[in-house]
Short mmCIF file of C-alpha atoms in Angstrom, two decimals:
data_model
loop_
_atom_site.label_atom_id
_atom_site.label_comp_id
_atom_site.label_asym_id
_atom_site.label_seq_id
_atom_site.Cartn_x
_atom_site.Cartn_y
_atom_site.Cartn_z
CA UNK R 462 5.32 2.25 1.50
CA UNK R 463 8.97 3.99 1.72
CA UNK R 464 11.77 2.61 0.48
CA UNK R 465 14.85 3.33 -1.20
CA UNK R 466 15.70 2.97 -5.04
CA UNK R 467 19.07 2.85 -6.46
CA UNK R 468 19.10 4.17 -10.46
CA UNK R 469 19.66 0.88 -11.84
CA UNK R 470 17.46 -0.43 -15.02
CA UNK R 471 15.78 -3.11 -12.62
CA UNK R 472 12.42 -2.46 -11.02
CA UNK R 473 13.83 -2.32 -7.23
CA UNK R 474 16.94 -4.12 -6.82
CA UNK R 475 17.36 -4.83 -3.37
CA UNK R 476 19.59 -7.41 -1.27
CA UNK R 477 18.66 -10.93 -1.59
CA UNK R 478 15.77 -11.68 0.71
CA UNK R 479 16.69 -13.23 4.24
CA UNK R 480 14.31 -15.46 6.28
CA UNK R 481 14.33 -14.30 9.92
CA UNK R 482 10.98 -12.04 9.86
CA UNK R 483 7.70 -12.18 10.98
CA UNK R 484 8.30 -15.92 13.02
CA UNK R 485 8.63 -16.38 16.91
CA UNK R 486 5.90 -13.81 18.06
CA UNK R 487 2.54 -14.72 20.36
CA UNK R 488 -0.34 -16.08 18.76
CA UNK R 489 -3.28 -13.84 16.46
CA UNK R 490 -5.44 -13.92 19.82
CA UNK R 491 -4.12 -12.07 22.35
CA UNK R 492 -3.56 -9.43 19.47
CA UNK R 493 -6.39 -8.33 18.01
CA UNK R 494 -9.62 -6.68 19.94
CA UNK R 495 -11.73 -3.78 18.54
CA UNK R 496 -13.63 -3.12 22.01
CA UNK R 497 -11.39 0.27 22.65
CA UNK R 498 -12.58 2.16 19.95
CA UNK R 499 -16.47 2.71 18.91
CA UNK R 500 -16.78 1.40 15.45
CA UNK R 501 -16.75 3.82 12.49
CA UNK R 502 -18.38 1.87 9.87
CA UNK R 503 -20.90 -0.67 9.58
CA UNK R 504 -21.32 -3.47 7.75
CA UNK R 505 -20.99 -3.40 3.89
CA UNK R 506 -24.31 -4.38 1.78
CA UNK R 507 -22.62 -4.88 -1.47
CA UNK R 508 -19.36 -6.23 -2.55
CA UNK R 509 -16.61 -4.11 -2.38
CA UNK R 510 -15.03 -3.44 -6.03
CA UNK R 511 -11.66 -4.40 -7.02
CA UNK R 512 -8.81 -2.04 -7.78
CA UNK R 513 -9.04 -2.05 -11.64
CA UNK R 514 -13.06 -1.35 -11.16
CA UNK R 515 -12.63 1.38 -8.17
CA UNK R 516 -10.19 3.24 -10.96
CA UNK R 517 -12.90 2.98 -13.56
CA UNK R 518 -15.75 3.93 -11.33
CA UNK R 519 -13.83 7.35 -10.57
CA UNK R 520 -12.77 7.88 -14.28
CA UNK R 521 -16.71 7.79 -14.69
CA UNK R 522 -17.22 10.19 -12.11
CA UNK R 523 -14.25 12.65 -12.74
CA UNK R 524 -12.29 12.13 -9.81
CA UNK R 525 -9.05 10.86 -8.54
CA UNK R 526 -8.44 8.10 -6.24
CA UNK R 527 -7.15 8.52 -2.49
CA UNK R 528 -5.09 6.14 -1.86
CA UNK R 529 -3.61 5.82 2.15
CA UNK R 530 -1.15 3.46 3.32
CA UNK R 531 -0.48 2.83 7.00
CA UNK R 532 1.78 -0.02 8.86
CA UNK R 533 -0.31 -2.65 10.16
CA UNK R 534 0.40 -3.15 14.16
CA UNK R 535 1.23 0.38 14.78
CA UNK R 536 0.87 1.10 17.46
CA UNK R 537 -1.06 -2.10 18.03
CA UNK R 538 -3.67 -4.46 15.86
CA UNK R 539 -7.00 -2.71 17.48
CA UNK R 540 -5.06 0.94 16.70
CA UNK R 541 -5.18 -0.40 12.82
CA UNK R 542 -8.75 -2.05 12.81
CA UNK R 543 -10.45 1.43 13.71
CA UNK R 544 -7.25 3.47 11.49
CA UNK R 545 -8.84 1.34 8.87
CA UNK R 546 -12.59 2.21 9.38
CA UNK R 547 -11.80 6.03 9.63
CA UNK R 548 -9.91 5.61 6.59
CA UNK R 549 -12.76 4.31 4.99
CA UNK R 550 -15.08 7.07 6.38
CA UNK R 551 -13.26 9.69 5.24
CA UNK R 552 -13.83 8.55 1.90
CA UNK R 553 -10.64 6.62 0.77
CA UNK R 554 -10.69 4.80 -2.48
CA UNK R 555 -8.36 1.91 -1.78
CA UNK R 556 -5.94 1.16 1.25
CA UNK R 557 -2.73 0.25 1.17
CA UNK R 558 -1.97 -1.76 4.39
CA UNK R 559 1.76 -2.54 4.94
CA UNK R 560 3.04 -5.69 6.77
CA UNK R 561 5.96 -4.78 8.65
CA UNK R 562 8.92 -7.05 8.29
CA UNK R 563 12.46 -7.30 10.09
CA UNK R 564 14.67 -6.15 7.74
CA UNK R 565 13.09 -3.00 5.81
CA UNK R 566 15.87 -2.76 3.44
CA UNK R 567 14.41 -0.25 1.34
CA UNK R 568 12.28 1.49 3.66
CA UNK R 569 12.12 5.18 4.60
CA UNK R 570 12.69 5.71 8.75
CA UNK R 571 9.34 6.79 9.41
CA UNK R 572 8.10 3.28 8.05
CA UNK R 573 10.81 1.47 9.07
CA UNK R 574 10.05 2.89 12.72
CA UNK R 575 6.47 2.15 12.57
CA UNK R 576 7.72 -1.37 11.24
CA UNK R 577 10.14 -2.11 14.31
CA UNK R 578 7.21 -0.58 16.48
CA UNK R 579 4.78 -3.26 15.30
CA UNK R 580 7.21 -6.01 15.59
CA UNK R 581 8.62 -5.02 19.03
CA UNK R 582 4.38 -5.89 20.02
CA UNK R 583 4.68 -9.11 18.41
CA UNK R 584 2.52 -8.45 15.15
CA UNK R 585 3.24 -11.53 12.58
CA UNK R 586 1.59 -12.38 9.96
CA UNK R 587 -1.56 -14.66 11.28
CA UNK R 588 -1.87 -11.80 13.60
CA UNK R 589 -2.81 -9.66 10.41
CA UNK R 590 -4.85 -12.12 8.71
CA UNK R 591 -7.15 -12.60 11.86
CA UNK R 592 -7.20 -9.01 12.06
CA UNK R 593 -8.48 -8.70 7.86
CA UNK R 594 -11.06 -11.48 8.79
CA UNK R 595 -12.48 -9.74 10.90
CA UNK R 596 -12.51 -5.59 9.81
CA UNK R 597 -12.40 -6.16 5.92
CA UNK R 598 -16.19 -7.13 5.72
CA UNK R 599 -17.07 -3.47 7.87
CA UNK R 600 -14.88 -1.88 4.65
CA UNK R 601 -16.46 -0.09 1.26
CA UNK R 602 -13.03 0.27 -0.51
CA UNK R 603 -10.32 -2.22 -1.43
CA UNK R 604 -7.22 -3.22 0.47
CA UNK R 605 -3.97 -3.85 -1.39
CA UNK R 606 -1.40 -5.60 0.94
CA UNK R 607 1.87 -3.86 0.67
CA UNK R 608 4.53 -6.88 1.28
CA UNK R 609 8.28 -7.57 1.08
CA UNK R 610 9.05 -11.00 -0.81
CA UNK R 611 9.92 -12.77 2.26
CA UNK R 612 6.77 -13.48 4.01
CA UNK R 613 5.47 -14.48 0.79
CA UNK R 614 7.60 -17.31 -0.25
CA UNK R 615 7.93 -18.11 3.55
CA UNK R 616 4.06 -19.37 3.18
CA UNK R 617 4.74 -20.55 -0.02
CA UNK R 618 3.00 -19.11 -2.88
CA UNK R 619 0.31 -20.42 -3.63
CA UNK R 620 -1.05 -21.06 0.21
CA UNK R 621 0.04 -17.04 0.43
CA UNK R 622 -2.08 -16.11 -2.24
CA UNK R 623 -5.25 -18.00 -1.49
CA UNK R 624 -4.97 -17.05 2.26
CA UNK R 625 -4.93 -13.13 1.44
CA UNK R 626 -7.91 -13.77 -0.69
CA UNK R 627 -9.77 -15.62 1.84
CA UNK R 628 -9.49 -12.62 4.26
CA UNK R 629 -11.09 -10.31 1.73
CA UNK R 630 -7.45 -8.48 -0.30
CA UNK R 631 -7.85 -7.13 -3.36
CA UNK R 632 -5.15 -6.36 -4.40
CA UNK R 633 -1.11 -7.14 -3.81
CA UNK R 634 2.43 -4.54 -3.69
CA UNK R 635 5.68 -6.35 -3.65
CA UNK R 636 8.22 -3.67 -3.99
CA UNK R 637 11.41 -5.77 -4.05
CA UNK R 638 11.03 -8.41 -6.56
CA UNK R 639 11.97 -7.13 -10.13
CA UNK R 640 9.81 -8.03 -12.94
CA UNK R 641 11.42 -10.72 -14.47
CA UNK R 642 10.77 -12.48 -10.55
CA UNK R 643 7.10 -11.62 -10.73
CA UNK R 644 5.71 -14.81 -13.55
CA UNK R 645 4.66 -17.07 -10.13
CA UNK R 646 3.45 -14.03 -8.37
CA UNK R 647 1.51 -12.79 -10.92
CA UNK R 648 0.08 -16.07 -11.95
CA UNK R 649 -0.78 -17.41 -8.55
CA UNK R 650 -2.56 -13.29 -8.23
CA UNK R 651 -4.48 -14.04 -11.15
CA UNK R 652 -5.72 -17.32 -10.32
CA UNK R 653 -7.07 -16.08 -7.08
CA UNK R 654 -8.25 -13.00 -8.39
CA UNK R 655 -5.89 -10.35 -6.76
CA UNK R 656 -4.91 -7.88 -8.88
CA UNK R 657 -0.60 -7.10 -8.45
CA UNK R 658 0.37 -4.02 -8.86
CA UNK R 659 3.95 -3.31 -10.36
CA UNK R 660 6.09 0.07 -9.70
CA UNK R 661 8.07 1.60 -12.16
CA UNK R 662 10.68 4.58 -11.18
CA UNK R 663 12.14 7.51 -12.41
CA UNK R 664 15.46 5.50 -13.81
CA UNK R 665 13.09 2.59 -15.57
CA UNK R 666 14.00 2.50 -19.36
CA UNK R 667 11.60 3.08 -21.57
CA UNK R 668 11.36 -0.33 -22.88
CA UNK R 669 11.12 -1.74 -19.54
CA UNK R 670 8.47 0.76 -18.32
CA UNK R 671 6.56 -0.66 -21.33
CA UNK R 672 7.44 -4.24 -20.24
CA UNK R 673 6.07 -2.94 -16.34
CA UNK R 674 3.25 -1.23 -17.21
CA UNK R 675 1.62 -3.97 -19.74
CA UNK R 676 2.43 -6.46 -16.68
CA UNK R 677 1.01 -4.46 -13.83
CA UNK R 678 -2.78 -5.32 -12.51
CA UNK R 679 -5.61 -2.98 -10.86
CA UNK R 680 -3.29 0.28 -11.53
CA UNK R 681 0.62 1.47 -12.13
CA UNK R 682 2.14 2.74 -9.18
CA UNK R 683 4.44 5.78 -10.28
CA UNK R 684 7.52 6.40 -7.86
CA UNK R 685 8.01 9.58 -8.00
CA UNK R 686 11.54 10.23 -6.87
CA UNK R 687 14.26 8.41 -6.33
CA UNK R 688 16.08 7.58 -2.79
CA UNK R 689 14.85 6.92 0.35
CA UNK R 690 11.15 9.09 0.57
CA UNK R 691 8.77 10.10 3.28
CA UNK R 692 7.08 13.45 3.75
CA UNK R 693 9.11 16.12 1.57
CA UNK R 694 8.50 19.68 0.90
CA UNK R 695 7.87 19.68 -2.81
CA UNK R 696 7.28 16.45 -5.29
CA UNK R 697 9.54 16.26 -7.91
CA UNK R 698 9.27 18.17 -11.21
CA UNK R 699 10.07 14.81 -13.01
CA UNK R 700 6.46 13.68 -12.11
CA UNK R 701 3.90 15.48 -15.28
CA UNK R 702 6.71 13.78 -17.91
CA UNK R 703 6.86 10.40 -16.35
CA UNK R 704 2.96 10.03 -16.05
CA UNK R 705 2.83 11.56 -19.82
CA UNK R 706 5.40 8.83 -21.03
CA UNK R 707 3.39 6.13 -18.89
CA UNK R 708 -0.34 7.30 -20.18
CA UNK R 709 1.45 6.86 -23.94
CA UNK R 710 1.89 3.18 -23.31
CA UNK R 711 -1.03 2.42 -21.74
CA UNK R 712 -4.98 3.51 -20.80
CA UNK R 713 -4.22 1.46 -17.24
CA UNK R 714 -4.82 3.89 -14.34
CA UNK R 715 -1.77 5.61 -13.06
CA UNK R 716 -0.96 6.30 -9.23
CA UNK R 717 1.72 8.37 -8.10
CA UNK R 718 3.76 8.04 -4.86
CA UNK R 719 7.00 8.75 -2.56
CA UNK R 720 7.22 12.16 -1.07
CA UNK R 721 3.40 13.50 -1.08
CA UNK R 722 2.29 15.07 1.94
CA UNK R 723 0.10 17.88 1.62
CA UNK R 724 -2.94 18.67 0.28
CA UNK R 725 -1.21 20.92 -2.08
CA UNK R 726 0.45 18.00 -3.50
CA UNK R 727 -2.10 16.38 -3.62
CA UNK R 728 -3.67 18.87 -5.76
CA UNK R 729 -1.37 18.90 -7.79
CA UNK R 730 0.16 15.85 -8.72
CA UNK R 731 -3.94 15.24 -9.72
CA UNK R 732 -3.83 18.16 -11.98
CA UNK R 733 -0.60 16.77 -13.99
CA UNK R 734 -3.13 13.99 -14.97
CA UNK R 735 -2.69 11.32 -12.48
CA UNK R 736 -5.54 8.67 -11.76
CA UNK R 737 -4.58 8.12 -8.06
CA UNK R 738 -2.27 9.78 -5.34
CA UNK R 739 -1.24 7.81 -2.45
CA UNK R 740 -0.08 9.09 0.52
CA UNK R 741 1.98 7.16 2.84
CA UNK R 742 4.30 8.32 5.64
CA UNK R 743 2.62 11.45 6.68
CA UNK R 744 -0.21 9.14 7.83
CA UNK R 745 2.11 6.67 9.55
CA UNK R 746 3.64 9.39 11.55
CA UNK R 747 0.63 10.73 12.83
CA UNK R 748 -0.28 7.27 13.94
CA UNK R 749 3.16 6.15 15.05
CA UNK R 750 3.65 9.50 17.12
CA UNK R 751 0.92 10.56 18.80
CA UNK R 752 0.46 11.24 22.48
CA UNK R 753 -2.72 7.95 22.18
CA UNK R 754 -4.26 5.72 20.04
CA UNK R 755 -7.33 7.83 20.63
CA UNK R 756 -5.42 11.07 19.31
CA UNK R 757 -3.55 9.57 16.36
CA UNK R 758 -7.01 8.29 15.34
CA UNK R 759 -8.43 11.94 15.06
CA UNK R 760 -5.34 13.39 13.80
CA UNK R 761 -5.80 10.88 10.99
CA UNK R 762 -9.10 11.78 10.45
CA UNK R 763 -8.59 15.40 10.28
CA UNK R 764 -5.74 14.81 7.63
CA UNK R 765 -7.03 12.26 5.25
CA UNK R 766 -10.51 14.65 5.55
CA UNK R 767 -7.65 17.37 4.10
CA UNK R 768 -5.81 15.51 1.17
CA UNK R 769 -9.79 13.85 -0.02
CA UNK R 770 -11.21 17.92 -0.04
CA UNK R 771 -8.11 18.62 -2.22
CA UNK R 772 -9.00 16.31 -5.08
CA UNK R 773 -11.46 16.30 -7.46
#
């Protein structure tokens, strides 16, 4: 969810993807077990809408959509099965769920901790999956799958894309490939109904934004700032011309993230007109560094109760 942009005119330019992450851990089975916790949710009755209809619901309705993101595996699988359900309870519109990875190039170090956390207790990928299977259907909002390139093209494509689907994703974040990489993605997204969202920054030209934004699937993630971001005191003044510029070139919902927090900035980042707000590393740091699982569950709770009162 944090990561670091350079001011270049790419999308996120990053260093070409290695291959060592995510491989050589213990099996999905030893991993994953939700008998800790007392569930939070119960079973869904109706399908859960995609990203694109979530955003259109809310427009309907007034409001702006909540948007979370935690690390998957941290501090363990069964921590993020019931981090998920309260999440959900506490009235989230979609969840981003990251998938740590072994080389965070771009991330923030309160992700990139919660990523070397999750790793260091042998999460991989199948771990994940098993984990979806079995939590997604117990879910009433979306997950998009925030992902580096590399696991990706390690599966292959296609496989990748069909797998996700099967576990119940809605939608997909791939924050280093640049858009002229994304035709396959995009394609193989489409085909299996998964709706890819593309980011466009504060240094995107114009022309490219346009290029971004007429691409991009389910919503537009806005970056709001440029560096490495986590939890920051104020969100950058740069944000009510972007999301004007943006809303010219297209009637596709707009979410904004990097750097918000509070429920203050919440509030107000919604007020400059934005369709979504997602908040990332204040929420893994609760998780990641709290005295239990038990504690960084309610700490969660109390917060994402905080940033949903804040919106409208």
């Amino acid at each position: 969810m944090a990561f670091a942009l350079k001011p270049t005119p790419g999308l996120l330019h990053l260093k070409k993807h290695n291959t060592h992450s995510l491989s050589g851990f213990p099996s999905s089975e030893a991993l994953v077990s939700t008998k800790r916790f007392t569930p939070m949710a119960t079973l869904t009755t109706a399908p859960t809408l995609g990203l694109s209809d979530t955003f259109s619901k809310l427009k309907k309705q007034g409001k702006v959509a909540f948007i979370p993101y935690i690390t998957a595996g941290d501090p363990d699988l069964s921590t993020t099965v019931e981090a998920l359900k309260v999440l959900d309870s506490c009235g989230s519109d979609i969840i981003e769920l990251g998938v740590p990875y072994s080389d965070p190039l771009a991330d923030g170090p309160v992700i990139q901790a919660a990523a070397t956390r999750s790793l260091a207790r042998g999460t991989n990928f199948n771990a994940i999956l098993s984990m979806l299977k079995e939590v997604v259907p117990q879910l009433s909002c979306p997950i998009a799958l925030f992902t580096y390139y590399n696991p990706i093209l390690k599966r292959g494509v296609e496989n990748f894309m069909s797998t996700v689907k099967d576990v119940g994703i809605h939608g997909l974040v791939v924050p280093d490939v640049p858009l002229e990489e994304t035709e396959i993605l995009r394609r193989e997204a489409l085909r299996n109904k998964i709706e890819m969202v593309l980011l466009t920054t504060p240094t995107t030209p114009t022309d490219r934004m346009k290029a971004i934004v007429e691409a991009s699937e389910g919503f537009v993630y806005l970056v709001s700032s440029v560096g490495v971001t986590g939890a920051r005191a104020s969100v950058s003044d740069r944000v009510p011309t972007l999301l004007r510029e943006i809303k010219e070139a297209t009637t596709k919902p707009v979410a904004v993230g990097f750097g918000i927090s509070k429920p203050e900035h919440v509030k107000q980042v919604a007020g400059w007109g934005a369709d979504g707000v997602i908040v990332g590393s204040a929420m893994v740091k609760l998780l990641g560094e709290a005295k239990s699982p038990e504690e960084g569950l309610k700490e969660l709770e109390n917060f994402a109760k905080s940033l949903k009162s804040a919106l409208p």
